[in-house]
Coordinates of C-alpha atoms and ligand atoms in Angstrom, one line a residue:
X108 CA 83.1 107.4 70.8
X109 CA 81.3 106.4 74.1
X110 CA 81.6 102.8 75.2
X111 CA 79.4 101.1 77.4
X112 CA 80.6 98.8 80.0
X113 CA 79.2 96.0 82.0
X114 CA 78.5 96.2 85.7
X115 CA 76.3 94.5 88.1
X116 CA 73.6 96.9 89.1
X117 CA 74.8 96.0 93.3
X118 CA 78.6 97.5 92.3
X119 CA 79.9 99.4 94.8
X120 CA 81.1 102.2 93.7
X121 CA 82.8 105.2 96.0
X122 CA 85.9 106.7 97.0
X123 CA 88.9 105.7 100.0
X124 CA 90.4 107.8 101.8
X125 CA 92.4 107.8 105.4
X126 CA 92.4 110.0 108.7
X127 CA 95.9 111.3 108.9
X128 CA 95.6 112.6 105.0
X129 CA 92.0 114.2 105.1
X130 CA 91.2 115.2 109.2
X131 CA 93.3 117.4 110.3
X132 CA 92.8 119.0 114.0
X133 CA 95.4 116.9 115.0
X134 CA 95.6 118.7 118.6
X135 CA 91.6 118.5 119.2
X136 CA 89.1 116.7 121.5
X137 CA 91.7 114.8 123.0
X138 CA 93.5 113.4 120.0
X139 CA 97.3 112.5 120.2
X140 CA 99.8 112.4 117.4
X141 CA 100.4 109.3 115.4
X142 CA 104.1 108.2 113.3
X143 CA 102.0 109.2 110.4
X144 CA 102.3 112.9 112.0
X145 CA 105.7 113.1 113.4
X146 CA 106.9 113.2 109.4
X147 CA 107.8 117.1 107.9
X148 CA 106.9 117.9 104.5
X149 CA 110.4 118.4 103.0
X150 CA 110.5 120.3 99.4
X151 CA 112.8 118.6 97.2
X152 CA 114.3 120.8 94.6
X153 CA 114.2 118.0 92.3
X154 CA 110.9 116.4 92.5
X155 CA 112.7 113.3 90.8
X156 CA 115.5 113.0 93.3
X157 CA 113.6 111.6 96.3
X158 CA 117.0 110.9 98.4
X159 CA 116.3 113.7 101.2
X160 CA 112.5 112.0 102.3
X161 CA 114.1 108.8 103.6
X162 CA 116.6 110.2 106.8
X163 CA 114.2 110.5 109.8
X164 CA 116.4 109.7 112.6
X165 CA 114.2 108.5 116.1
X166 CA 115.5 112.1 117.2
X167 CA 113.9 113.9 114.5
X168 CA 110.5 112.1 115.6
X169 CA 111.1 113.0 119.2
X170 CA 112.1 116.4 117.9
X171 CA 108.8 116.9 115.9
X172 CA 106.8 116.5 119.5
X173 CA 107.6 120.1 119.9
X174 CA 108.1 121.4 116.4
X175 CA 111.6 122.3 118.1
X176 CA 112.9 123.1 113.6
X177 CA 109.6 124.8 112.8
X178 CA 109.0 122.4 110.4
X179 CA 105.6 121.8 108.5
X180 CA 103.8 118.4 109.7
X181 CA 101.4 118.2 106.7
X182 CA 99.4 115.3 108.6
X183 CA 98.5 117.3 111.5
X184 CA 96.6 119.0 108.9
X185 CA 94.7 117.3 106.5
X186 CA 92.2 118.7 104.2
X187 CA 89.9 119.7 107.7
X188 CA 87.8 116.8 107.4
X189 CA 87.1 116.9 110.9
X190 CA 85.2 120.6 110.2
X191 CA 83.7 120.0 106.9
X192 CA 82.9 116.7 106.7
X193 CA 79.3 117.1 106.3
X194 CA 79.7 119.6 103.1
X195 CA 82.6 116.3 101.8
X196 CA 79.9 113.3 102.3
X197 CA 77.4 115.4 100.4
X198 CA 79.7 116.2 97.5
X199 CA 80.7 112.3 97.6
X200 CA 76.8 111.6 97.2
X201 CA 76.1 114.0 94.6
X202 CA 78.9 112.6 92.7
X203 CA 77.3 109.4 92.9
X204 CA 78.8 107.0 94.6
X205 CA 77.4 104.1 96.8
X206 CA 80.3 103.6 99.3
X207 CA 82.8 106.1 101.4
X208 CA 86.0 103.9 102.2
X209 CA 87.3 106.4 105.2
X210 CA 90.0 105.1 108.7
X211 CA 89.7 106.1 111.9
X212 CA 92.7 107.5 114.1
X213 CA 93.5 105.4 116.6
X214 CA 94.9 108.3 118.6
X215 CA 91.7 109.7 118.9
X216 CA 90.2 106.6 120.3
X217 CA 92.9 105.7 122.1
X218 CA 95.0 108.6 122.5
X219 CA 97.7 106.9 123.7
X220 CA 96.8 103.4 123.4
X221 CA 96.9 102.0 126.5
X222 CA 94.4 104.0 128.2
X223 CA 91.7 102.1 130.2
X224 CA 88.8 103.8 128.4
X225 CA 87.9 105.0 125.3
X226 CA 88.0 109.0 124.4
X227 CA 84.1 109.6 124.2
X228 CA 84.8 112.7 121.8
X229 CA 86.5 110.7 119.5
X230 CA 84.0 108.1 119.3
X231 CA 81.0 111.1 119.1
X232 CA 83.2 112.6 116.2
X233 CA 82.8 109.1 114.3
X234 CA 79.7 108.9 115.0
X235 CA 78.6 111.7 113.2
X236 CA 80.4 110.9 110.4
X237 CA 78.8 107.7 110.2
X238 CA 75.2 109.4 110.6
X239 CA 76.2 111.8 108.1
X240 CA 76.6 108.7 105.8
X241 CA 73.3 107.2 106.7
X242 CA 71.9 110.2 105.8
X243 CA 73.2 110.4 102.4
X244 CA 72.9 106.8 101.5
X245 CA 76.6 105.6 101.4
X246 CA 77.9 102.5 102.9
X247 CA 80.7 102.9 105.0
X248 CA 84.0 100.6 104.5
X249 CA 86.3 101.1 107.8
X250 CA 89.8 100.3 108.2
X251 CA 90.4 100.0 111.4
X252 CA 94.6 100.8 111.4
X253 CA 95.6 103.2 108.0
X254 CA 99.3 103.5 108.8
X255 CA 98.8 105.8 112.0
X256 CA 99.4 104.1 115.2
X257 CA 99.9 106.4 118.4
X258 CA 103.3 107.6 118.6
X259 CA 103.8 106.9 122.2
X260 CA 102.8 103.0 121.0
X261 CA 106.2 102.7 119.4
X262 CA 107.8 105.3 122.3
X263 CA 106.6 103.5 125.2
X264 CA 106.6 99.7 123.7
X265 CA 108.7 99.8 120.8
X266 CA 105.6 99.0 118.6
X267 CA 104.0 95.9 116.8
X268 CA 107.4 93.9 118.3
X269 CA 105.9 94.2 121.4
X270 CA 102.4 91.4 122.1
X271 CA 100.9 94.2 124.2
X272 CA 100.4 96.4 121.7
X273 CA 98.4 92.9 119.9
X274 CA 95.7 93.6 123.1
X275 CA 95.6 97.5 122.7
X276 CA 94.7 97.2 119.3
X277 CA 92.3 94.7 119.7
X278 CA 90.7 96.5 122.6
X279 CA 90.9 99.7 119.9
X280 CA 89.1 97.8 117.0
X281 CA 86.7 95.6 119.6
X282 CA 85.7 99.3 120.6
X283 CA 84.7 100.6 116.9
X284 CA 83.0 97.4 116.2
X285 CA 81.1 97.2 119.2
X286 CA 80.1 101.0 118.8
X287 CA 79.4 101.2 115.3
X288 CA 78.4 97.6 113.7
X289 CA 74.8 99.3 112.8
X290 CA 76.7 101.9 110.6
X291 CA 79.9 99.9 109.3
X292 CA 79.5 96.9 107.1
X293 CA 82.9 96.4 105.7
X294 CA 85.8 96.4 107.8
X295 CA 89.5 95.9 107.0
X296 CA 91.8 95.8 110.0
X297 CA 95.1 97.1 108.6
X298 CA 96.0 99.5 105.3
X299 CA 98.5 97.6 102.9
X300 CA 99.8 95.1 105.5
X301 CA 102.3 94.5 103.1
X302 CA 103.9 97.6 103.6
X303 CA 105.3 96.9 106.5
X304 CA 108.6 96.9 105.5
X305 CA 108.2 100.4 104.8
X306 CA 106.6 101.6 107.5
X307 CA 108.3 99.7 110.3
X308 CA 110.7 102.5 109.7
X309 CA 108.2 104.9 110.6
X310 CA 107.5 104.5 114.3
X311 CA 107.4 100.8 114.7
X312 CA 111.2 100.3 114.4
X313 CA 112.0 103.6 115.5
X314 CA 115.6 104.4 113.5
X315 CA 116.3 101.6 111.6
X316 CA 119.7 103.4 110.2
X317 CA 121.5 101.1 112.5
X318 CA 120.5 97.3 111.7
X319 CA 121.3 95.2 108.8
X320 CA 119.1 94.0 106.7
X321 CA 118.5 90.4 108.1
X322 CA 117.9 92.5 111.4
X323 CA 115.5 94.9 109.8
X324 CA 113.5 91.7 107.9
X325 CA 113.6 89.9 111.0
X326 CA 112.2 92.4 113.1
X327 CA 109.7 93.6 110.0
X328 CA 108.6 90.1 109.6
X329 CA 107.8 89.5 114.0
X330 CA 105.6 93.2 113.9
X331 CA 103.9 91.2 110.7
X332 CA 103.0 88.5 113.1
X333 CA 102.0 89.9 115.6
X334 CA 99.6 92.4 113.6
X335 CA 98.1 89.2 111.8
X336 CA 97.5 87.3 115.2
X337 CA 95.9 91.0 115.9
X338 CA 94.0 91.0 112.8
X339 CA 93.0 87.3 113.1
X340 CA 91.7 88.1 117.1
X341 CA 89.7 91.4 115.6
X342 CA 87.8 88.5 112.9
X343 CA 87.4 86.0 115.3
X344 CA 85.6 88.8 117.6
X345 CA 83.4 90.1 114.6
X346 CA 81.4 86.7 114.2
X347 CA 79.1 87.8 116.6
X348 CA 77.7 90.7 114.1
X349 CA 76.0 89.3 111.7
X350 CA 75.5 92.1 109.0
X351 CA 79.8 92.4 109.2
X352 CA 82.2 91.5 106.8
X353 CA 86.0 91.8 107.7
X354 CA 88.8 91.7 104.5
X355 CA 92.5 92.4 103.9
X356 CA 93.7 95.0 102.6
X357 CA 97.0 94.5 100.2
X358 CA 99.3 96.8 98.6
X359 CA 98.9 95.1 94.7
X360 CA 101.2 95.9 91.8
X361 CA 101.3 93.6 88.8
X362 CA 104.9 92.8 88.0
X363 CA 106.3 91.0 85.3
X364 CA 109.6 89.6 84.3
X365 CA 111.7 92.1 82.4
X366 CA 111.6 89.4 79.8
X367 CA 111.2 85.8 78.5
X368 CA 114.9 84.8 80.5
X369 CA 114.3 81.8 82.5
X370 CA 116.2 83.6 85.0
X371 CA 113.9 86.6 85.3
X372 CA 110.3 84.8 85.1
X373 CA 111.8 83.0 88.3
X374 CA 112.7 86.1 90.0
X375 CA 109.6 87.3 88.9
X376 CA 107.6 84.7 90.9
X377 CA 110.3 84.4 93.6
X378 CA 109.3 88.3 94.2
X379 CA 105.4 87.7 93.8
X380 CA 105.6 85.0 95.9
X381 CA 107.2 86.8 99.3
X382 CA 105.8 90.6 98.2
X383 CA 102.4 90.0 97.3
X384 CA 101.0 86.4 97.8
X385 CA 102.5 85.5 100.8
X386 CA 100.5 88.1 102.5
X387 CA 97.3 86.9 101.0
X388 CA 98.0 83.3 101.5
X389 CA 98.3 83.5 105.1
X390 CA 95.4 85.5 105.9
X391 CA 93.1 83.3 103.2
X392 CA 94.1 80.3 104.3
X393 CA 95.3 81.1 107.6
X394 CA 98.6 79.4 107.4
X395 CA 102.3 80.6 106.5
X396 CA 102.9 79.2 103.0
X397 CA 105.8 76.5 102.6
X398 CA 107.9 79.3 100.0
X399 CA 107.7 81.5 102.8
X400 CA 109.5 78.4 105.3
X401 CA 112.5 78.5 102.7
X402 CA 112.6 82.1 102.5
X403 CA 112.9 83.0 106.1
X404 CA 115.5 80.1 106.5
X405 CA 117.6 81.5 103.8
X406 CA 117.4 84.7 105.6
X407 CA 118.2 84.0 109.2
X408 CA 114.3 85.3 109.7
X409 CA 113.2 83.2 112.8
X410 CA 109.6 84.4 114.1
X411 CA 108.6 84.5 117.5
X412 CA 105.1 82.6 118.1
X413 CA 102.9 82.0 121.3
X414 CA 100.8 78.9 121.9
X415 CA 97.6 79.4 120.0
X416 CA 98.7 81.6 117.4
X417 CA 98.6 78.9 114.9
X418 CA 95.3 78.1 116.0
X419 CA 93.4 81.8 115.6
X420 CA 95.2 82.5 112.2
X421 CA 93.9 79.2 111.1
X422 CA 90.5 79.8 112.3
X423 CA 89.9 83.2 111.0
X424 CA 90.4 83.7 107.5
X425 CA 89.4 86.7 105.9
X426 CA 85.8 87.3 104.0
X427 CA 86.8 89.2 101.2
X428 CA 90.2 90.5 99.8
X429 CA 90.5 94.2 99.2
X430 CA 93.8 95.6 97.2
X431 CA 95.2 98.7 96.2
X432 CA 96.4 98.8 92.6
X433 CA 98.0 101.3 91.2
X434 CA 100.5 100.7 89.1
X435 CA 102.9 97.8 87.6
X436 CA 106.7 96.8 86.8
X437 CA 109.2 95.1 85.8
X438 CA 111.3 92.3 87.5
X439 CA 115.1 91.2 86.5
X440 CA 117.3 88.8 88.3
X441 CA 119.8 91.9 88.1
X442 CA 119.3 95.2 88.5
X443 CA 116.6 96.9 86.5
X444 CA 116.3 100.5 85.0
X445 CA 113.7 102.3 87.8
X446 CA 111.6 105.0 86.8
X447 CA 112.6 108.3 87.9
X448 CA 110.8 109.8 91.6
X449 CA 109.5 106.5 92.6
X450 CA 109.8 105.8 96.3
X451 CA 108.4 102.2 95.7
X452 CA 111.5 101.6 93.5
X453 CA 109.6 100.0 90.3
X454 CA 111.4 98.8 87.2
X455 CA 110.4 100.4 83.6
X456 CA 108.7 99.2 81.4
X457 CA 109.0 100.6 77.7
X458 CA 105.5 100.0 76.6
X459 CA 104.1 101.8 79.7
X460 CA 103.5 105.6 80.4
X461 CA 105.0 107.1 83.9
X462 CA 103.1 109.8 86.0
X463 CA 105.4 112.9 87.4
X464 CA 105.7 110.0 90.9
X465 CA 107.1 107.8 88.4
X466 CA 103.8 105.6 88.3
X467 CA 103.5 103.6 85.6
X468 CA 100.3 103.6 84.2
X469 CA 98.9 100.2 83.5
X470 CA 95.3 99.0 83.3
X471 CA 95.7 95.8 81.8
X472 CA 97.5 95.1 84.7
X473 CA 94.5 95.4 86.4
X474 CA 92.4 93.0 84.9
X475 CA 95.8 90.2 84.9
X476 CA 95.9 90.6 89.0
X477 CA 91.9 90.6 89.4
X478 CA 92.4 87.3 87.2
X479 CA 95.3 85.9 89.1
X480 CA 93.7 86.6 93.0
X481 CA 90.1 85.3 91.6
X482 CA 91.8 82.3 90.1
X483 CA 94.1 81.8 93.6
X484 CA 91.4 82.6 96.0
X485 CA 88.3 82.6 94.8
X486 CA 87.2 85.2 97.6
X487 CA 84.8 87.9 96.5
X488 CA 87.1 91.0 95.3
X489 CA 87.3 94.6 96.2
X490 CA 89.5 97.4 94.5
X491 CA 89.8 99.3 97.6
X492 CA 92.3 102.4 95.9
X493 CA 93.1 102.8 92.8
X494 CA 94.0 106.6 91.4
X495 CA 96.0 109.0 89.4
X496 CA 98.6 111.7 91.2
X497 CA 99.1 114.9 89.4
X498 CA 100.1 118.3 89.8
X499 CA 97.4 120.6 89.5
X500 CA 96.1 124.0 89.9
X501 CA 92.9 125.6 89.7
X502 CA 92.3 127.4 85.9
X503 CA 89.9 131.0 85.9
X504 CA 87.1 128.5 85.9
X505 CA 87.2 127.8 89.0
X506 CA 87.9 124.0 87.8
X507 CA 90.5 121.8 86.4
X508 CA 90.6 120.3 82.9
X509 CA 91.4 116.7 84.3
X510 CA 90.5 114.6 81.3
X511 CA 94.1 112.6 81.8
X512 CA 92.5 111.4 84.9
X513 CA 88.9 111.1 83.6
X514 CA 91.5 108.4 80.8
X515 CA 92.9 106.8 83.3
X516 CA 89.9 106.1 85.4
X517 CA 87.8 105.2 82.3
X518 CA 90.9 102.7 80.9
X519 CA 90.7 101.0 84.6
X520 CA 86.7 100.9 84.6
X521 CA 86.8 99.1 80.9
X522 CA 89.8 96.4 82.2
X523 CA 87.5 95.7 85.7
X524 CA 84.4 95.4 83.3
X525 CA 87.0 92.6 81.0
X526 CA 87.7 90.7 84.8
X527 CA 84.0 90.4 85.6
X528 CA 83.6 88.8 81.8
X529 CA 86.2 86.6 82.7
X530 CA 84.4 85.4 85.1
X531 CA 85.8 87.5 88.5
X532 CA 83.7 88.3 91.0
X533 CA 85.0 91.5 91.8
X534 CA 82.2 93.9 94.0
X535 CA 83.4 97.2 94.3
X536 CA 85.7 99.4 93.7
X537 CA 86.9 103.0 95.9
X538 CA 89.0 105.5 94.0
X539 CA 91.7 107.1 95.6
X540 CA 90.6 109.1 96.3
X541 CA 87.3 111.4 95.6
X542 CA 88.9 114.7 96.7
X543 CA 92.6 116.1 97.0
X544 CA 94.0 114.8 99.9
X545 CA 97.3 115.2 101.6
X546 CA 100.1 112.5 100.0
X547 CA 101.2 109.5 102.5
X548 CA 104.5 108.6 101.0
X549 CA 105.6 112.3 99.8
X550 CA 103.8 114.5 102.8
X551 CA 102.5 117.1 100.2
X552 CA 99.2 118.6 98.4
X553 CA 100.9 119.1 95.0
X554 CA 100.0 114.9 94.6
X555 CA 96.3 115.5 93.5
X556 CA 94.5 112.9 92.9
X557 CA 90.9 114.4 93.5
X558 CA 87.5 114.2 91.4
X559 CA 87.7 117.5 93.9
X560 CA 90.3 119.8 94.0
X561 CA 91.2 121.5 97.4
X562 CA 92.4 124.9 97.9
X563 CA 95.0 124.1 100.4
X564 CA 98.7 124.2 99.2
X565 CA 101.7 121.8 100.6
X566 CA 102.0 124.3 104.2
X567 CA 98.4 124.3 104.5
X568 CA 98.0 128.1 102.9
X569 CA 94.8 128.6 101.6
X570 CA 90.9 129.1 102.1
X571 CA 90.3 125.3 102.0
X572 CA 87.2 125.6 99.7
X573 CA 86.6 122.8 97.7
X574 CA 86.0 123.0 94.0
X575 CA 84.6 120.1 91.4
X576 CA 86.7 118.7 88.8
X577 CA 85.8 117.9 85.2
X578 CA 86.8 114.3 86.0
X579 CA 83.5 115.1 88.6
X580 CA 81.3 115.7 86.4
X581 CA 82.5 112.7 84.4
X582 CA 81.9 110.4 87.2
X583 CA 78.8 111.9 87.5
X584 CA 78.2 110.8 84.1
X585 CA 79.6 107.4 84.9
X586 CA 77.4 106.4 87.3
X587 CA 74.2 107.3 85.5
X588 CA 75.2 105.6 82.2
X589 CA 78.4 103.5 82.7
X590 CA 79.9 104.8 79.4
X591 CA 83.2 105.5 79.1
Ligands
BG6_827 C1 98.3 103.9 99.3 C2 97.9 104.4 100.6 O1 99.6 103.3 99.4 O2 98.6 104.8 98.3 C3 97.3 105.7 100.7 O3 97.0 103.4 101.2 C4 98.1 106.6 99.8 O4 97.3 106.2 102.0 C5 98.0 106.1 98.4 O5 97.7 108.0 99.8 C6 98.7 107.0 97.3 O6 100.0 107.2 97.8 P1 100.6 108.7 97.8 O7 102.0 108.5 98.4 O8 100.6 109.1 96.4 O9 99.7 109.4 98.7

C-alpha cells in the first residue's frame, strides 16, 4: 500500500558524498596525499572480527608514501570522480534530486598546506564541478575539511595540535569561499567534528599506541579547539557573502539507556552530554557547556586557549545544524553486549535489526533526535548523510534488486515527514550516498550504499561503469509523488 508523506515543496533533497571516497587520481594536477589515503584496504577473513583495521603504526603511514608492502590504498582511488563527474551530476539530476552535498581535497588546493598560493588546477577542477551543477540545477552543499587533511600537515606540524595549521586551514577555506560563493550556498567546515577522537589517530596524532588515555583525550580535545577556533574564524570571514550559510556537521546516533535503571538513564545522558551535545552546544552557542567544565576536570583534560578565542567562538555561532544519522544504541553503566563488526562499538538493542556493519537500523530514532536538536536549538535542521551499507553485486539485469534499501530509505522519509508534524523545521536531507562509493571507516567497495551501483571491486578491478539501482528508480518515483 503506497503512503503519501508530507514535505514542504522547497525540501532539499540530494545525495553527500566526500573527495577521498569518490575522486580518485590521487597523483594528478598537482594533488598530494591526505591521512585519509595513507590507509590500506586490509581483507579481514571474518568480516565481523574488525581487530586487524585498527594497528597503523606512524611507520606504516610513512611506509605507504612509497607503497614500500604493495599494499592497496583504496582512497587514492575512488570511484574516478575526477574523470566522470559530468556523466555522475547528470545521473544525480535525473534521479531527481535538488542538492549535491560533495568535499573538496584540501591537498589539491593546498597540496601541502602551507604553500603561499593556491594550486590553480585544483581550483579549475572545482570549478567545473560546480558549473556542471549549475547546469543541471542542483545546489551545491560544500564541506570544506571531510576527514582528509594533507599528510605532510600532521608530518611537518604534528596536525590540528599545532595553531598554524588554524591559519592554513583558514587560508584553505577563505580560498574556496572567495572563489566559489556564486556556486556554493551551503558550507560546513568540518565532517563529523565529533569524530575526532577517532580520527586524531589517523594523522593528527600520528601513533597513538603509546599514550594513555587522559593523554590521547587531552590531546583529542586541544586539536577540537583549535579546529573550532578554525571553524569559528572560516564563519566570522563568510559574513561578507550574503547568499552563504555556514552549519556544523555532527556525527548523530540516538542512544538510549539499556533500560529504566536509574543508573543507566544517567549514563545515558552523561554519554549524550560529552558525545553528542557538547559538540553542538559550543558551536550554537559559542561557549563550552558547564558539564563539559566537570568532565575535563575529572579527566586531567586542561585546554590550551589564546586571547580572543573566547571571543570568535562566541561571536560566530553556526547558521544551521547539519548531522549524520545512521543508526542507534544502547547505553549501560556497565558493559553492554555490542553488535558484531561494528567499529563505532554500539550496544544492541533487541528490538532493532543489525546490517552486515553491525548497524542497527532505527528510524524512529530519527524522528526522537530531529525532536531533541529542534527542541535544544531551535536552528533550521539538515540530515546531511543518512544510508544503508550492503554487500552487493550486479544480477544478469544489469541491476540490483535493492528493495531492503528502497525500506529503509522509505521508513526514514515517513519518520522525517512525523518530525516536520511535530513541528521541526528540518530542510533537507542528502543520502549517503547516491552512488557506491569507497567505505571511510572499512577502506572497501563491498560497503554499497548506492541508488547507483559501481563496477569497481575493493582493489579497484573493474570497468568502472555505473549502473542504476531499483532503489533509483524508486527515488525517482519519490520525488515525483512523495509516496512511500
Ligand atoms: C560518515 C562519513 O561517518 O559515514 C562518511 O562522513 C562515511 O565519510 C559514512 O562514508 C559511512 O561510513 P562507512 O564507514 O560505511 O563508509
Amino acid at each position: 500500500m503506497n503512503k503519501k508523506l508530507e514535505f514542504p515543496n522547497d525540501f532539499l533533497w540530494g545525495g553527500a558524498t566526500a573527495a577521498t571516497q569518490i575522486e580518485g587520481a590521487y597523483n594528478v594536477d598537482g594533488k598530494s596525499l591526505s591521512v585519509m589515503e595513507m590507509i590500506p584496504f586490509i581483507e579481514l577473513k571474518d568480516r565481523k572480527d574488525l581487530s586487524q583495521t585498527r594497528k597503523l603504526t606512524t611507520q606504516d603511514l610513512i611506509d605507504s608514501i612509497e607503497n614500500k608492502k604493495g599494499l592497496h590504498y583504496p582512497k587514492r582511488y575512488g570511484i574516478d570522480f575526477y574523470h566522470r563527474y559530468k556523466e555522475d551530476i547528470a545521473l544525480f539530476k535525473e534521479a531527481g534530486m535538488k542538492i549535491f552535498r560533495m568535499s573538496v581535497a584540501w591537498t589539491r588546493i593546498f597540496p601541502n598546506g602551507d604553500e603561499a598560493e593556491p594550486n590553480k588546477r585544483g581550483l579549475e577542477f572545482y570549478r567545473s564541478v560546480f558549473e556542471e551543477c549549475k547546469k543541471q540545477g542542483l545546489e551545491v552543499m560544500v564541506t570544506i575539511n571531510h576527514f582528509d587533511m594533507p599528510f605532510s600537515i600532521t608530518q611537518n606540524y604534528g596536525g590540528w595540535k599545532n595553531r598554524k595549521v588554524i591559519d592554513m586551514y583558514f587560508k584553505y577555506a577563505k580560498t574556496l569561499i572567495d572563489e566559489f560563493h556564486e556556486y556554493v550556498k551551503y558550507w560546513l567546515p568540518f565532517n563529523e567534528i565529533n569524530l575526532g577522537v577517532l580520527f586524531s589517530a589517523m594523522g593528527l596524532e600520528g601513533s597513538t599506541e603509546d599514550k594513555s588515555l587522559a593523554e590521547r583525550l587531552a590531546g583529542t580535545y586541544q586539536d577540537l579547539h583549535n579546529q573550532l577556533v578554525a571553524q569559528a574564524k572560516f564563519i566570522e570571514y563568510a559574513k561578507k557573502f550574503n547568499n552563504t550559510k555556514v552549519g556544523c556537521m555532527v556525527a548523530d546516533a540516538t542512544t538510549y539507556a539499556l533500560d529504566c535503571n536509574p543508573i543507566n538513564v544517567l549514563e545515558n545522558q552523561q554519554k549524550e552530554q560529552m558525545k553528542k551535545f557538547f559538540y553542538y552546544d559550543v558551536m550554537t552557542t559559542g561557549e563550552y557547556p558547564s558539564y563539559s567544565k566537570r568532565y575535563f576536570k575529572e579527566n586531567g583534560i586542561s585546554i590550551v586557549k589564546e586571547n580572543g578565542d573566547d571571543e570568535i567562538l562566541k561571536n560566530n555561532t553556526v547558521e544551521f545544524i547539519s548531522f549524520s544519522y545512521y543508526m542507534s544504541s544502547t547505553i549501560a553503566k556497565e558493559e553492554v553486549e555490542l553488535t558484531e563488526g561494528n567499529l563505532m562499538k554500539m550496544g544492541k538493542n533487541p528490538f532493532l535489526v543489525a546490517t552486515e556493519w553491525g548497524w542497527q537500523i532505527d528510524p524512529l530514532g530519527l524522528r526522537y533526535c530531529l525532536n531533541q536538536l529542534w527542541d535544544r536549538y531551535h536552528l533550521p535542521l539538515f540530515i546531511s548523510e543518512n544510508g544503508m551499507g550492503v554487500l552487493e553485486t550486479l544480477n544478469e539485469k544489469n541491476t540490483v534488486e535493492d528493495d531492503y534499501r528502497i525500506e529503509y530509505l522509505g521508513k526514514h522519509f515517513e519518520q522525517m515527514s512525523e518530525a516536520i508534524k511535530d513541528g521541526v523545521n528540518l530542510f533537507g536531507y542528502t543520502m549517503w550516498t547516491p552512488i557506491d562509493v569507497v567505505s571511510a571507516g572499512s577502506n572497501e567497495m563491498s560497503k554499497r550504499y548506492g541508488l547507483i551501483y559501481v563496477d569497481y571491486d575493493d582493489y579497484h578491478k573493474g570497468t568502472g561503469n555505473r549502473f542504476k539501482k531499483k532503489s533509483f528508480y524508486w527515488f525517482q518515483n519519490f520525488m515525483k509523488t512523495k509516496e512511500i
